[in-house]
Each structure stands twice: as structure tokens, then as C-alpha cells.
mmCIF file of C-alpha atoms in Angstrom:
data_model
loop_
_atom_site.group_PDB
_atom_site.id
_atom_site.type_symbol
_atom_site.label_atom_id
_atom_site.label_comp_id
_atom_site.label_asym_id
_atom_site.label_seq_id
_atom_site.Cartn_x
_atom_site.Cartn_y
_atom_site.Cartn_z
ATOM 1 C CA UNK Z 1 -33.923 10.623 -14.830
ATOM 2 C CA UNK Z 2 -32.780 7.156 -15.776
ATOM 3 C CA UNK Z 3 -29.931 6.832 -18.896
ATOM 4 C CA UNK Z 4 -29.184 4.300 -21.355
ATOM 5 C CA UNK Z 5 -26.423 1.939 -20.285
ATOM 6 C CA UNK Z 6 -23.440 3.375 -22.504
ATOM 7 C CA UNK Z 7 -19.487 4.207 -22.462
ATOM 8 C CA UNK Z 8 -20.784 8.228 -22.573
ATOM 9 C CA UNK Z 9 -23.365 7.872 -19.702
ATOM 10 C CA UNK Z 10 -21.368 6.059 -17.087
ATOM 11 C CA UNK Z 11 -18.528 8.679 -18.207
ATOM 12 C CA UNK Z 12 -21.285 11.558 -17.421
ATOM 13 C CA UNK Z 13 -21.783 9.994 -13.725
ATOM 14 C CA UNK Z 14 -18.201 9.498 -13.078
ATOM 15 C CA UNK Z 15 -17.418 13.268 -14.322
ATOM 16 C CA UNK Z 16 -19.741 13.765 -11.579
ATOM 17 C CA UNK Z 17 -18.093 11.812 -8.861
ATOM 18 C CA UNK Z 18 -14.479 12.637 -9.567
ATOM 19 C CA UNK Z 19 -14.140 15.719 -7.940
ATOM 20 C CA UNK Z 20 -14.661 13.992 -4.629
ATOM 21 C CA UNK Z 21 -12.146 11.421 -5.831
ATOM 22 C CA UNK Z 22 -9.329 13.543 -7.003
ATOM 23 C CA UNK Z 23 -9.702 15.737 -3.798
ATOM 24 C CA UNK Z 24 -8.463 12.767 -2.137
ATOM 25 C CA UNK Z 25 -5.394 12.043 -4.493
ATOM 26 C CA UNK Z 26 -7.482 9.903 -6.509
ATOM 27 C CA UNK Z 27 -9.714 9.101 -9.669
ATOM 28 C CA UNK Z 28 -11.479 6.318 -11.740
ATOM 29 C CA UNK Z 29 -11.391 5.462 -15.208
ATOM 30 C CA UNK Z 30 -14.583 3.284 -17.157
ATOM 31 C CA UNK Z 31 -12.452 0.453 -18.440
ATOM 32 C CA UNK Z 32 -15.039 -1.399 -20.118
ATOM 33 C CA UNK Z 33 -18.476 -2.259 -20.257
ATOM 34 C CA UNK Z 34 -19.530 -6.318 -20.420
ATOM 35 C CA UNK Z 35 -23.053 -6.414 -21.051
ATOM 36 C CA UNK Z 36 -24.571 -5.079 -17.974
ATOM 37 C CA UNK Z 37 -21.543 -5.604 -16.392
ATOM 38 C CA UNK Z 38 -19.581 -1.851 -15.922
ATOM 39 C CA UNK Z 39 -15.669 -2.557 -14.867
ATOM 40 C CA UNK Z 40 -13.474 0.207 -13.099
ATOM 41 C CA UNK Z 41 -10.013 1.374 -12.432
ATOM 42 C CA UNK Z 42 -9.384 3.211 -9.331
ATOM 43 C CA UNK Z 43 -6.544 5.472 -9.692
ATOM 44 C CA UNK Z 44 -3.857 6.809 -7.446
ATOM 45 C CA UNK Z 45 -4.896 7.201 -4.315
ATOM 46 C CA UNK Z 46 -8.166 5.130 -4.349
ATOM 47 C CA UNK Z 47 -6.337 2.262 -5.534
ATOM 48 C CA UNK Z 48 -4.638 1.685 -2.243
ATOM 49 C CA UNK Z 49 -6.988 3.081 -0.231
ATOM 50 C CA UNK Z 50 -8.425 1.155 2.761
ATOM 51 C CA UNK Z 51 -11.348 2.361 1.981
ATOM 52 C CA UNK Z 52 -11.704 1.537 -1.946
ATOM 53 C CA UNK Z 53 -14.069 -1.378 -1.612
ATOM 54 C CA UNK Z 54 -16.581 0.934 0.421
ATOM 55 C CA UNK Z 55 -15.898 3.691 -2.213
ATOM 56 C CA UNK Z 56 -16.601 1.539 -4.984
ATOM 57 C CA UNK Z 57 -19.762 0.156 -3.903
ATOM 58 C CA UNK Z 58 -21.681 2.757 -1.536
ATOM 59 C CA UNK Z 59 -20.352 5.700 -3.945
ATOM 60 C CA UNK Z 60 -19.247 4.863 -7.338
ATOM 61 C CA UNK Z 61 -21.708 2.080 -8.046
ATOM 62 C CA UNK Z 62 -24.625 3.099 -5.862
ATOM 63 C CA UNK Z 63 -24.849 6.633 -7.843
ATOM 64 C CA UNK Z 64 -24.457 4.416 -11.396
ATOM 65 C CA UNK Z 65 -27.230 2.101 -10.785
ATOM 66 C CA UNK Z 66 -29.104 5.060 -9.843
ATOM 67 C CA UNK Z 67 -28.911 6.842 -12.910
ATOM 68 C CA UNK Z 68 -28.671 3.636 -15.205
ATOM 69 C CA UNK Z 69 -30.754 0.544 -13.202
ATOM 70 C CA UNK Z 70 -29.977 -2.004 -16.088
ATOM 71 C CA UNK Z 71 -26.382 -2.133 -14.501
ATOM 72 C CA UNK Z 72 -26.145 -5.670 -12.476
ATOM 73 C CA UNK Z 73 -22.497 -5.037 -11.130
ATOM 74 C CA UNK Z 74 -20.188 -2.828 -11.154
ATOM 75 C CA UNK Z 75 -16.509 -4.181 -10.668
ATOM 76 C CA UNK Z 76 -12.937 -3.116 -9.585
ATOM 77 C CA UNK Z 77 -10.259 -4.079 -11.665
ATOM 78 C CA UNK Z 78 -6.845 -3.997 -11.181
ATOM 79 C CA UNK Z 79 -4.259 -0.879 -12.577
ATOM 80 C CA UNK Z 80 -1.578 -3.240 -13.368
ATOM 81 C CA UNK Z 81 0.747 0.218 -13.535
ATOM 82 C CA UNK Z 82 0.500 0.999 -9.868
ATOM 83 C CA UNK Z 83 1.808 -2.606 -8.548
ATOM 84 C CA UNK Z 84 0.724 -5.109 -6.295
ATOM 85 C CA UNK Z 85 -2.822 -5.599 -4.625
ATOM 86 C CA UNK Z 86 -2.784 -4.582 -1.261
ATOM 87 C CA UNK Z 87 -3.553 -8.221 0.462
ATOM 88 C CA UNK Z 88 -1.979 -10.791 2.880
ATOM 89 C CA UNK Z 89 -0.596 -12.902 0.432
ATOM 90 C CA UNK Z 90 1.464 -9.743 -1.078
ATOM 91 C CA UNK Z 91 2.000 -9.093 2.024
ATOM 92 C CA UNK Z 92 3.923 -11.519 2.755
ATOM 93 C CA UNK Z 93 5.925 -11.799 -0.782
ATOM 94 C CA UNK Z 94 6.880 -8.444 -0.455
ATOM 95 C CA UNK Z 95 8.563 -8.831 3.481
ATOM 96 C CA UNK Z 96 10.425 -11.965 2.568
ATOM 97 C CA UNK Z 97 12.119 -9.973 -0.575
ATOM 98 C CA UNK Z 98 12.998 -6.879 2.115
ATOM 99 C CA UNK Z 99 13.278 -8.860 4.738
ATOM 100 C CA UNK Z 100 15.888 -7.484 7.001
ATOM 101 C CA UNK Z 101 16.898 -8.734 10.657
ATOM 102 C CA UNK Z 102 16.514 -4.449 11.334
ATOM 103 C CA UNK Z 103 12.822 -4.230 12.216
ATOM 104 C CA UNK Z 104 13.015 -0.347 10.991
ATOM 105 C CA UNK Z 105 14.511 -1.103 8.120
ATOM 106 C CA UNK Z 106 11.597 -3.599 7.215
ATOM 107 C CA UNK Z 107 8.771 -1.548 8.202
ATOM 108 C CA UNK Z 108 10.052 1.591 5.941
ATOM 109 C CA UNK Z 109 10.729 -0.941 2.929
ATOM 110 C CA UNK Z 110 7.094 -2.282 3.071
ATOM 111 C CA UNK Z 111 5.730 0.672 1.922
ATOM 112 C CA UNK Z 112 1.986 0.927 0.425
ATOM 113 C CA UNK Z 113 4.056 1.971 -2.481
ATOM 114 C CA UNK Z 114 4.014 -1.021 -3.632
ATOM 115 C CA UNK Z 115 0.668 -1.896 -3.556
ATOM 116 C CA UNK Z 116 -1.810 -0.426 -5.581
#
């Protein structure tokens, strides 16, 4: 059965896809809706997950264009609360702040802590 594009449908799929989320230390919250366009926050875990891109397109957007095929995209955005994107260029930032000559000491400060 095909829904309407709204705020209390795509919350109606994702109430059906956080369970599998938050058994994995994470979630996703709707942070808005641009026309067709539907824009996500992962949460804890799946916002420095490896895997988040993967998650975000073959489970979280697959199963909401399913349900509501007007959708054209569905997009990550960054949770500004949990810190740094987890890329190269961060990366790098964050070793040259810790950077210590103790190569143990360096790999325990780079932490995915800091990256969300």
C-alpha cells in the first residue's frame, strides 16, 4: 500500500525500521522533508558506522520509497552533537592535534569517538 509523502508517514516506516537500528546501538531521526526530498539523522551508533552509507540507502531509503514512491532522495545529514565526520581529511586534523612521537599513545587518542 503506497502513503502520502508526509512528516507522520516516513515517521510510520522508520518506527518500523528502528528496532533493527537500535539493536545495533543506533537510531534515525526524520529531520526534515524538502519537497520530495526526505533528510535523515543517523544516531549513535549508525552515525559512525562503516556501514551507514549502505544502511541508509539499501535499508532506510529502499523501504521509504517503497511505501511512499514520490520520494526522489533520501539524504544523510550530519548530527552536529556527535562530532566530526568520519573521513580522511578529519582524519588527518584530528592526528596532527594528538599527535604524539608514542605510536600507542596516538592510535588510542584517535578514537572513532570523535567522529560521528
Amino acid at each position: 500500500m503506497e502513503l502520502p509523502l508526509t512528516a507522520e508517514n516516513v515517521e510510520s516506516v522508520l518506527d518500523e525500521i528502528r528496532p533493527y537500528l537500535i539493536a545495533d546501538g543506533g537510531n534515525v531521526a526524520l529531520h526534515e522533508i524538502d519537497g520530495n526530498v526526505v533528510r535523515l539523522k543517523l544516531q549513535g551508533a549508525c552515525g559512525s558506522c562503516p556501514s551507514s552509507v549502505t544502511t541508509m540507502k539499501m535499508g532506510i531509503e529502499r523501504r521509504l520509497m517503497e511505501k511512499m514512491p514520490e520520494i526522489v532522495a533520501v539524504e544523510p545529514i550530519a548530527d552536529e552533537e556527535t562530532g566530526l565526520e568520519l573521513n580522511e581529511e578529519n582524519i588527518e586534523k584530528v592526528s596532527s592535534v594528538f599527535y604524539q612521537d608514542d605510536v600507542y599513545t596516538s592510535l588510542v587518542l584517535l578514537d572513532y569517538s570523535y567522529f560521528k
